[in-house]
Coordinates of C-alpha atoms and ligand atoms in Angstrom, one line a residue:
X46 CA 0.0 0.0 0.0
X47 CA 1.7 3.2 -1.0
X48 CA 2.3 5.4 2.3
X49 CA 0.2 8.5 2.4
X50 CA 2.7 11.8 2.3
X51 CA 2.9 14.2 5.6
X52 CA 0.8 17.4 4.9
X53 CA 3.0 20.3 3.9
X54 CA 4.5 22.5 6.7
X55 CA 2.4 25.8 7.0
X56 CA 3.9 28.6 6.1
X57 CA 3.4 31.6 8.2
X58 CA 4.6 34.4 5.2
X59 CA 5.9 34.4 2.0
X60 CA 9.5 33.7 0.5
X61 CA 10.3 37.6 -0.6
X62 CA 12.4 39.4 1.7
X63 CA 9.5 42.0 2.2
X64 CA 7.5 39.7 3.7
X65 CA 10.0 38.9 5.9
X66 CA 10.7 42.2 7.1
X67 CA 7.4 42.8 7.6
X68 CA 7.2 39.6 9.8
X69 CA 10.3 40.8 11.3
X70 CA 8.9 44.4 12.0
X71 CA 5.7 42.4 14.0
X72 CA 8.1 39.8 16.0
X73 CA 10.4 42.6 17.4
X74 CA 7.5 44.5 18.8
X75 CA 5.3 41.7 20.1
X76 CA 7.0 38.3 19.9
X77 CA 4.6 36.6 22.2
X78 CA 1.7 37.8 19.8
X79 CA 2.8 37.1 17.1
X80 CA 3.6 33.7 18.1
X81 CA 0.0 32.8 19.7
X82 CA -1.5 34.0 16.5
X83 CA 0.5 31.6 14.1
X84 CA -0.1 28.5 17.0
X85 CA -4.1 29.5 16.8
X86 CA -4.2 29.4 13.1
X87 CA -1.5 26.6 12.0
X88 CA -0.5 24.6 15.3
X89 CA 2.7 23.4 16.7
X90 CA 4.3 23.5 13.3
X91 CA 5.1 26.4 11.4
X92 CA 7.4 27.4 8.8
X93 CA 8.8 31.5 9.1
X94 CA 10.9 33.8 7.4
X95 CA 12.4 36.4 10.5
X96 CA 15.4 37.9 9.7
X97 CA 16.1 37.2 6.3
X98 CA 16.1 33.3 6.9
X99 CA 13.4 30.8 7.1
X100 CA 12.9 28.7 10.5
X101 CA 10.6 25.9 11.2
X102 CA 9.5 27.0 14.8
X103 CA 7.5 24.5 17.0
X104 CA 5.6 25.1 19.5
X105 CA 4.1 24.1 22.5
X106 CA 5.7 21.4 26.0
X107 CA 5.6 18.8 23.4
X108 CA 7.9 20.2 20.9
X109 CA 10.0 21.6 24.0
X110 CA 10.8 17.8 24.8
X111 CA 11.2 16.7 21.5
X112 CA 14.0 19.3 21.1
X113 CA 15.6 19.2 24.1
X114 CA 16.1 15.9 24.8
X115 CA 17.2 15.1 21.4
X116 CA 17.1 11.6 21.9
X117 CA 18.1 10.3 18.4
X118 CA 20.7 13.4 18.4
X119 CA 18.7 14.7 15.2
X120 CA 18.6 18.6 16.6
X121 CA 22.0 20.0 16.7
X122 CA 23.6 22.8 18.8
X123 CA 26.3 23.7 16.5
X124 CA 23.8 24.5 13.5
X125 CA 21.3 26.6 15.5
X126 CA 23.7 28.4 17.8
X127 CA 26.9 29.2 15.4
X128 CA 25.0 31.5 12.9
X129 CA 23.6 33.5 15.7
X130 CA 27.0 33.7 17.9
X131 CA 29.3 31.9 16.0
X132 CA 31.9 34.9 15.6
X133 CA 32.4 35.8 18.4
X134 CA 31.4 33.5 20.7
X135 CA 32.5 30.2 18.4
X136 CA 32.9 26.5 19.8
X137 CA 31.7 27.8 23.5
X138 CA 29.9 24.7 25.2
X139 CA 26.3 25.9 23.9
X140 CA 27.7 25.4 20.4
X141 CA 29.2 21.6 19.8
X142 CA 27.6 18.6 19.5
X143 CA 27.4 15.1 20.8
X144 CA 30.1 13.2 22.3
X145 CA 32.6 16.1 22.0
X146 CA 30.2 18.5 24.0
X147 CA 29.6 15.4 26.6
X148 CA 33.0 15.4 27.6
X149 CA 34.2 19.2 27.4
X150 CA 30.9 19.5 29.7
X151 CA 31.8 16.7 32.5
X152 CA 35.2 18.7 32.7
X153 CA 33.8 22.2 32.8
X154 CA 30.9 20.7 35.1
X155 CA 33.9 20.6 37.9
X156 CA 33.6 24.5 38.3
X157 CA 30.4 24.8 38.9
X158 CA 30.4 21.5 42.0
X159 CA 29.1 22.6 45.5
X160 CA 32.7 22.9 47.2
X161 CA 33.6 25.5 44.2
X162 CA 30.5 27.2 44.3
X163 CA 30.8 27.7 47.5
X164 CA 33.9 30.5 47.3
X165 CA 32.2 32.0 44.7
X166 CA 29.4 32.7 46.9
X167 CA 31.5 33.8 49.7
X168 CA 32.9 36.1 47.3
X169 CA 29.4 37.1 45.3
X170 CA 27.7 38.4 48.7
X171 CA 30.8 40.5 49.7
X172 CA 31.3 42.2 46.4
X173 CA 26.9 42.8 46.4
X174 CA 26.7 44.2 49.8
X175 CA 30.0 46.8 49.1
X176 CA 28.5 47.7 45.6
X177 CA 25.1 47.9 46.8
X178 CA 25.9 50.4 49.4
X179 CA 26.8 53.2 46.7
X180 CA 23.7 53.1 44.4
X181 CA 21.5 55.8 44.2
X182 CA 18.1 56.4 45.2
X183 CA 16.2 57.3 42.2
X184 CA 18.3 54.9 38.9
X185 CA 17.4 52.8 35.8
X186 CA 18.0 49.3 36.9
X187 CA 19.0 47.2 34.1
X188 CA 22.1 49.4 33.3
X189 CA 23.3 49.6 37.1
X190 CA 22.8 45.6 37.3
X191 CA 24.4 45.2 33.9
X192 CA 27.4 47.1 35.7
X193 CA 27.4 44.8 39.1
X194 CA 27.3 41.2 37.3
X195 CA 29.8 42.0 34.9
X196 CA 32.0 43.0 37.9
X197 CA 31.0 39.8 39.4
X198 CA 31.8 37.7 36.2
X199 CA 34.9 39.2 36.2
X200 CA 35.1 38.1 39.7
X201 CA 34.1 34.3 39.9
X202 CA 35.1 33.5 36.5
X203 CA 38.1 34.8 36.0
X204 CA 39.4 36.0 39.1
X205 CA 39.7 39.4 38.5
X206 CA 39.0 42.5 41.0
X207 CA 35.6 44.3 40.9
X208 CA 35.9 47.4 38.6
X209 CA 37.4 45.4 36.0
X210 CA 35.6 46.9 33.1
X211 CA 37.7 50.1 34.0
X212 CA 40.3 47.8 32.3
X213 CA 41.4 45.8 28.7
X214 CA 39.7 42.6 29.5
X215 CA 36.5 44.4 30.8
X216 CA 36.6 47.0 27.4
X217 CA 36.8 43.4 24.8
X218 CA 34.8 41.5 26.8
X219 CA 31.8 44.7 26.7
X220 CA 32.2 44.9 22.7
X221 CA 31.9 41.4 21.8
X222 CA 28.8 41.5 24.0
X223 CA 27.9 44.4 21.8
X224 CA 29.2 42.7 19.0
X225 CA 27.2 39.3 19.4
X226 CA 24.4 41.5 19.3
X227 CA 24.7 43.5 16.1
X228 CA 21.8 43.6 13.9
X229 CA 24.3 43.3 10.6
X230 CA 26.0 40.3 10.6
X231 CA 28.5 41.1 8.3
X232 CA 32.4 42.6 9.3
X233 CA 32.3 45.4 8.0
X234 CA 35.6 47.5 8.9
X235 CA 35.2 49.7 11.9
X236 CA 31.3 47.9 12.6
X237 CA 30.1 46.3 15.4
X238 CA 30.8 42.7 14.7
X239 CA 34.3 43.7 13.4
X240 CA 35.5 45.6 16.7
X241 CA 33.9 42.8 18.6
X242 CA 35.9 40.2 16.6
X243 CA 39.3 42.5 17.3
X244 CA 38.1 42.5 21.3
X245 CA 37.8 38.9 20.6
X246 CA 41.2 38.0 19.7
X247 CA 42.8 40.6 22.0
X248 CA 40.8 38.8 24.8
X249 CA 41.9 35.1 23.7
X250 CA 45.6 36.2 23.4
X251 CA 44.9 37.3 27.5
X252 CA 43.9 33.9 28.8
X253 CA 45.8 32.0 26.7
X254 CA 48.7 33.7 28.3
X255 CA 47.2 33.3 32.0
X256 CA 46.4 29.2 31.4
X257 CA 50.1 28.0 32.9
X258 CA 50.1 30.5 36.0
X259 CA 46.2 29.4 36.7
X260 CA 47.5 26.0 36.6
X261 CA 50.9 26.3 38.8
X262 CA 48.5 28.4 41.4
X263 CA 44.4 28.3 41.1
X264 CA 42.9 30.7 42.7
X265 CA 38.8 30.5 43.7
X266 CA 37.3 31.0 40.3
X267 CA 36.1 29.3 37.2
X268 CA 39.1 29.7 34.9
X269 CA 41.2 28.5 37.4
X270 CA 39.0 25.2 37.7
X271 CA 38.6 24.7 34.0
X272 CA 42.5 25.0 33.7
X273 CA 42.9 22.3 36.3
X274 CA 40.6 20.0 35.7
X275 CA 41.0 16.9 34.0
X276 CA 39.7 13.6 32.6
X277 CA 39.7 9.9 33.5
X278 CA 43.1 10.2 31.7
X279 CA 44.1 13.0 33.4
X280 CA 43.9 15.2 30.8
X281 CA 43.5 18.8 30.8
X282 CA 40.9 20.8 28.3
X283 CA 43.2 22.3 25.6
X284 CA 44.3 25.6 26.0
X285 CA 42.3 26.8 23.1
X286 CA 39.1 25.4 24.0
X287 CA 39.3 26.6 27.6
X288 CA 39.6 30.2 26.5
X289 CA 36.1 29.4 24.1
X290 CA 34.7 28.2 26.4
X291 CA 35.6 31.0 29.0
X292 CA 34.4 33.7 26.5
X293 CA 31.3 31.8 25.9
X294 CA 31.1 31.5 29.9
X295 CA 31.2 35.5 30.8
X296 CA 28.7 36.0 27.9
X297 CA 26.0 33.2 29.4
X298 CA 26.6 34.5 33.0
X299 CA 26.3 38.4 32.5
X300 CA 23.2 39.2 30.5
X301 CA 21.1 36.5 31.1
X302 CA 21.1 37.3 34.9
X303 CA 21.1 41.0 34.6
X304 CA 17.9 40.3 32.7
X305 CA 16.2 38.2 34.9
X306 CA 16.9 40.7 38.1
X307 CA 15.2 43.3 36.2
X308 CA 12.0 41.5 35.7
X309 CA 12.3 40.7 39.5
X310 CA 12.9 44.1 40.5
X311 CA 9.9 45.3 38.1
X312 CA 7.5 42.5 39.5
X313 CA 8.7 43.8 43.1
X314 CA 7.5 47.1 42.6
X315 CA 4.9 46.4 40.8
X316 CA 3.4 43.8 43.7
X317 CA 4.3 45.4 46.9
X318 CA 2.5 42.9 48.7
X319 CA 4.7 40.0 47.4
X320 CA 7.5 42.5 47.7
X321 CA 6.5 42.5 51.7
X322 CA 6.2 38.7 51.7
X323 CA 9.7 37.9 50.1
X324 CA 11.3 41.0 52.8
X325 CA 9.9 39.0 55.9
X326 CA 11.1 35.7 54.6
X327 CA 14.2 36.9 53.6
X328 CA 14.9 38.7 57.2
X329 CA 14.5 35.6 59.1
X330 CA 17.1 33.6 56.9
X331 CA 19.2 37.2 57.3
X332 CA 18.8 36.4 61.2
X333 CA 19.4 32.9 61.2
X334 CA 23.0 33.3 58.7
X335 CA 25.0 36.2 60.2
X336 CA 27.4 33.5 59.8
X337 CA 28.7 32.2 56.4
X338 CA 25.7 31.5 54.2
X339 CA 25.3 27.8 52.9
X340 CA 24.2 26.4 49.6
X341 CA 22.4 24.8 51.7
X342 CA 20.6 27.8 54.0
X343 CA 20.0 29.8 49.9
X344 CA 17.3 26.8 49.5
X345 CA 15.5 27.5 52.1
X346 CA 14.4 30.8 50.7
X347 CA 11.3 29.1 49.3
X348 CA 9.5 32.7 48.6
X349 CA 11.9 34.0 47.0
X350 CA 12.7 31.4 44.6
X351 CA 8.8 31.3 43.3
X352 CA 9.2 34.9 42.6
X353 CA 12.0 34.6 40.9
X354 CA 10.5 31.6 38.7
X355 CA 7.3 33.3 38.2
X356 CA 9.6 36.8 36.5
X357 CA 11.2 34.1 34.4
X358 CA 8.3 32.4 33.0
X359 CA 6.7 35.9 32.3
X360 CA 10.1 37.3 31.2
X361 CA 12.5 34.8 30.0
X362 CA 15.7 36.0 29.4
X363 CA 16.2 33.9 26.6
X364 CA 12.9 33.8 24.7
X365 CA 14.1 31.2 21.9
X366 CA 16.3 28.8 21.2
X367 CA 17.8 27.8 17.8
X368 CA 18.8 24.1 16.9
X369 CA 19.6 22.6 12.9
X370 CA 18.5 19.5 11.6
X371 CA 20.7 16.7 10.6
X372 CA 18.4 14.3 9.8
X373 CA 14.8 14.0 8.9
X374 CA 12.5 13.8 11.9
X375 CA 8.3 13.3 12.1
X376 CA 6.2 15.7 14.8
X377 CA 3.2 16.5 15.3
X378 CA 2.3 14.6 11.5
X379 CA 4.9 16.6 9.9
X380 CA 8.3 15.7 8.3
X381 CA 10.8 18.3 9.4
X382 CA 13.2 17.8 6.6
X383 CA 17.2 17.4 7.2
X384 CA 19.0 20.8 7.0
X385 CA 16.5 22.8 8.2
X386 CA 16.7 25.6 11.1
X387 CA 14.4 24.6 13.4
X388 CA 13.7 26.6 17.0
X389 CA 11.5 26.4 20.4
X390 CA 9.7 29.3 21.7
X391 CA 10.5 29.6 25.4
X392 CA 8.7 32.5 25.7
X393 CA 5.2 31.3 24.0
X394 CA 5.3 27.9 26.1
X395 CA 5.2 30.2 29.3
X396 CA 2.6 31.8 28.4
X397 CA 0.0 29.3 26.7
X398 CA -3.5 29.5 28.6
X399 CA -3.8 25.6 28.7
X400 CA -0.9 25.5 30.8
X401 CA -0.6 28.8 32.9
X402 CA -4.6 30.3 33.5
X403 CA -5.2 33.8 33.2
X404 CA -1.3 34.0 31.8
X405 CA 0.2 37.4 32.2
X406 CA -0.9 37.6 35.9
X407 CA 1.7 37.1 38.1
X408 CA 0.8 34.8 40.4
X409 CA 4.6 33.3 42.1
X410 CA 2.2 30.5 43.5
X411 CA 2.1 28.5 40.4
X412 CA 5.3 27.6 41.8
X413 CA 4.2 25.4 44.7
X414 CA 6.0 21.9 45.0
X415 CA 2.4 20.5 44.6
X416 CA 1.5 23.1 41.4
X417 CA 4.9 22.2 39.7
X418 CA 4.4 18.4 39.9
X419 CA 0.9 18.8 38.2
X420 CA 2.5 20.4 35.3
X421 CA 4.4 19.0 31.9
X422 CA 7.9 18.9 32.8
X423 CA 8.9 21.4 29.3
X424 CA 6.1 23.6 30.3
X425 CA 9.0 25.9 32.4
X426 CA 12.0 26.2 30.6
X427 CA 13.7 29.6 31.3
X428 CA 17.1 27.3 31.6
X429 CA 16.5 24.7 28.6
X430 CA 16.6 21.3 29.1
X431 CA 18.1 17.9 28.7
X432 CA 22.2 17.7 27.5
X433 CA 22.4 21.4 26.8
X434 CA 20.5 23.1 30.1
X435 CA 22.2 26.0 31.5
X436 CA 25.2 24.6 33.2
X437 CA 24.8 28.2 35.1
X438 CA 21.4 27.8 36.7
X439 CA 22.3 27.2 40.5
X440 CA 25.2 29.8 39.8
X441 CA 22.7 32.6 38.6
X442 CA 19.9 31.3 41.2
X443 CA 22.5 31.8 43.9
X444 CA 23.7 35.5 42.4
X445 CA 20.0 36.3 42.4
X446 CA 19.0 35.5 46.1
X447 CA 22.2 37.2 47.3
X448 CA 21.4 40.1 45.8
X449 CA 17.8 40.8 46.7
X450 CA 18.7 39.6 50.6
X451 CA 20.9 42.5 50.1
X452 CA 19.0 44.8 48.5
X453 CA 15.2 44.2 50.2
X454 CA 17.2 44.1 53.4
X455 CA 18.3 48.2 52.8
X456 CA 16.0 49.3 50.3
X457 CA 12.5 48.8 49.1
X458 CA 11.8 49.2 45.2
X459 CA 9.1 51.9 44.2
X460 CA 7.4 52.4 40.7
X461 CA 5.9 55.6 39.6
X462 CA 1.8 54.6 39.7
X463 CA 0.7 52.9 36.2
X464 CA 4.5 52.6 34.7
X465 CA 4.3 50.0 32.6
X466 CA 7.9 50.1 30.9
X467 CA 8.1 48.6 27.3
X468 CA 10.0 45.3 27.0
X469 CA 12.6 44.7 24.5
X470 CA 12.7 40.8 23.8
X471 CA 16.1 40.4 21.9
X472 CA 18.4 39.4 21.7
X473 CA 18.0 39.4 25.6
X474 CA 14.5 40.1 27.5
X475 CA 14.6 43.6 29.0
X476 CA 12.9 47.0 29.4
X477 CA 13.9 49.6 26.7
X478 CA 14.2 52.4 29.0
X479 CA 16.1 50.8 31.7
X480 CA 13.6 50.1 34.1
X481 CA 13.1 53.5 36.1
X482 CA 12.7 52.9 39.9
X483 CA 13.0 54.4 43.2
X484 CA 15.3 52.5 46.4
X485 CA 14.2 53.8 49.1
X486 CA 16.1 53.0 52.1
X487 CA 14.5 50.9 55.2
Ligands
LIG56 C1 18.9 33.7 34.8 C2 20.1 33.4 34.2 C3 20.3 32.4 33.1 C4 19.4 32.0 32.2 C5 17.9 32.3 32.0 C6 20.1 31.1 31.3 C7 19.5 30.4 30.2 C8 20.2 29.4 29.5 C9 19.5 28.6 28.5 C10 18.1 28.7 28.0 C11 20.5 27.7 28.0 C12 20.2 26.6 27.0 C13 20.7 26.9 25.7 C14 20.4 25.8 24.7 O1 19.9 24.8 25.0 O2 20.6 26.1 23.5 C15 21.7 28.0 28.8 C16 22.9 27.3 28.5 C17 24.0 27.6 29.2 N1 24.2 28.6 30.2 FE1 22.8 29.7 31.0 N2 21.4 31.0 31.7 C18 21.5 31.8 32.8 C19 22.7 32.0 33.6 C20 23.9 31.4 33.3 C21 25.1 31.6 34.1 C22 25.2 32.5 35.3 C23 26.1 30.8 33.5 C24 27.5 30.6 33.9 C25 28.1 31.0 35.0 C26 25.5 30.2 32.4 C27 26.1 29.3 31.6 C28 25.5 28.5 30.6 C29 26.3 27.6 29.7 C30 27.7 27.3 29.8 C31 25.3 27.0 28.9 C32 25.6 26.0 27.8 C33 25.4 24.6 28.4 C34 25.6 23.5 27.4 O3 25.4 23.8 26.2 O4 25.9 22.4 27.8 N3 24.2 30.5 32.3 N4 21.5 29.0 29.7

């Protein structure tokens, strides 16, 4: 009997790169939206041209597990991520596939174990409670917490002071952010993506040259336990690939949690109440840790980890996430064919009615042990899942409940009444005007 053909992938617009401005011009002002719309008319499968390339974006908790655990190793890394930050950022762990990323992740998994973690940490809530101390009353956020976590990447990753972007490394690591950002992709002599590539190889030629003294004497960061560790051979990672994998590193650790503290701060102020709740919760633990503060004692802030999950469903820092196809693969009665691009909406999934009721409220109690049990497992994915999820997450979860003990401790966040700050989405969620607030002190 012959076998019936898969129906056709919808597509969302045409092939012209018109159309795809114009879908481009919609996404960047309204990405959720425009989303929902193309899930309501054509499904879990859709076909897109967004930035002068065509995608095959899926949609929904289903596709999110398809995707993520790979499980036939059909989605790969390397093809979705290297067009997007492959310049400047190339070969980082994000980026490489298979049994190569499997291994360069079990070594680079040793900096980020609870006895290494925990110096960081000692180190994270002195630098936040000094640099805390000097901010203003009246500031936009995102700018002034940009500022702190670079200081403390440059701190726990590489081992540097705090002020460091007063300095070389702090200057090329800044414009390689800037440059793995730039709209043109192209570079162009004196561009964005050309200075960043300059910063890049100025930056390499800086920790290549630091690898033998990190390994002679570690100090308490992550460079210095990526340079030491080593395999069931004991092999170390080559000198090359620990300096990609550094770069790629600061990039993952900076933004992303910059972003995410804004949406907290936001929600804060605009939910006093909750703002209240977290403040009691999170003067008892103050009470109970003068002492050195534990892994451990950080769990126990049970409040103010639902907040923080709640701001990162409704604002995930990284709303999508890009994978190639190496082989053909069936979903949802579709053949995705070999080659494509192919990408998950974060973003969307957090927001779909069927899983998250009356979805833009925020509501930090859809975080209850019980609540979270109840609900698809790829429903919440602010971190990714499966081989590739963030290798950062208890890193940034600890950064983020060190900071707001300090801050709600000393200050409490005010928002002028009905400010409703317009988001920015990419290539990292965040308000375009900085997120204007008040600190008042306690
Ligand atoms: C709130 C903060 C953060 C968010 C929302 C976030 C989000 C993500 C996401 C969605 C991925 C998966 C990418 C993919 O599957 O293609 C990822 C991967 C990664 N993140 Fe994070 N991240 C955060 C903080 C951090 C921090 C602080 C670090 C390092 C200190 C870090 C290091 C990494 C690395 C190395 C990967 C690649 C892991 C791999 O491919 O095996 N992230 N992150």
């Amino acid at each position: 009997m012959a076998k019936s053909m898969p129906p056709l992938i919808p597509r969302a617009n045409g092939e012209g790169i018109l159309s795809s401005l114009k879908m481009t011009r919609a996404y960047l002002r309204d990405p959720p939206g425009v989303m929902q719309r193309l899930y309501e008319r054509h499904g879990p499968v859709v076909e897109i041209g967004l930035f002068g390339m065509r995608a095959i974006v899926l949609l929904g908790p289903d596709a999110n597990e398809l995707v993520l655990l790979n499980r036939d190793g059909a989605f790969s890394s390397e093809l979705g991520w290297d067009p997007v930050i492959g310049s400047t950022f190339p070969r980082g762990l994000i980026s490489i596939d298979d049994g190569h990323h499997r291994d360069h992740r079990r070594l680079i998994g040793a900096a980020f174990k609870a006895e290494p973690m925990q110096a960081y940490l000692d180190g994270m809530r002195a630098g936040i409670g000094r640099d805390l101390e000097n901010w203003p009353l009246a500031l936009a956020f995102y700018p002034e917490i940009k500022r702190l976590t670079l200081d403390l990447a440059a701190q726990c990753l590489l081992g540097l002071p705090l002020g460091t972007r007063a300095t070389q490394v702090g200057r090329d690591f800044i414009t390689m952010l800037g440059a793995s950002t730039a709209l043109i992709r192209r570079p162009i002599i004196g561009g964005g993506l050309w200075r960043g590539m300059r910063a890049r190889r100025r930056l390499h030629r800086t920790l290549l040259a630091e690898i033998p003294q990190r390994r002679r004497s570690p100090g308490p960061d992550i460079f210095s336990a990526i340079c030491i560790a080593v395999d069931e051979h004991g092999a170390h990672l080559g000198e090359e690939a620990i300096v990609d994998h550094m770069s790629l590193l600061l990039m993952a650790a900076h933004d992303t949690t910059s972003s995410a503290l804004t949406s907290v701060a936001f929600l804060l102020g605009r939910h006093p109440e909750w703002q209240e709740r977290v403040r009691a919760e999170l003067r008892v633990w103050t009470r109970d840790n003068r002492g050195r503060v534990t892994l451990a004692s950080l769990r126990q802030l049970e409040l103010c980890e639902m907040v923080i999950s709640e701001a990162l469903r409704l604002m995930p820092p990284v709303p999508s996430l890009p994978r190639g196809l190496t082989r053909d693969v069936e979903f949802a009665g579709h053949r995705l064919p070999k080659g494509a691009s192919v990408g998950i909406h974060i973003l969307h999934t957090h927001r779909m009615e069927e899983l998250w009721p009356d979805p833009e409220r925020f509501d930090p109690m859809r975080f209850t042990a019980e609540e979270v049990r109840r609900r698809h497992r790829y429903a919440w994915l602010p971190f990714g899942g499966g081989a590739h999820m963030c290798l950062g997450l208890h890193f940034a979860t600890v950064q983020m409940k060190l900071f707001l003990a300090e801050l709600l401790g000393h200050r409490r966040i005010v928002l002028r009444e009905n400010y409703s700050p317009e988001m920015l989405w990419l290539p990292i969620a965040h308000p375009k005007d900085g997120l204007n607030l008040l600190l008042e002190k306690i």
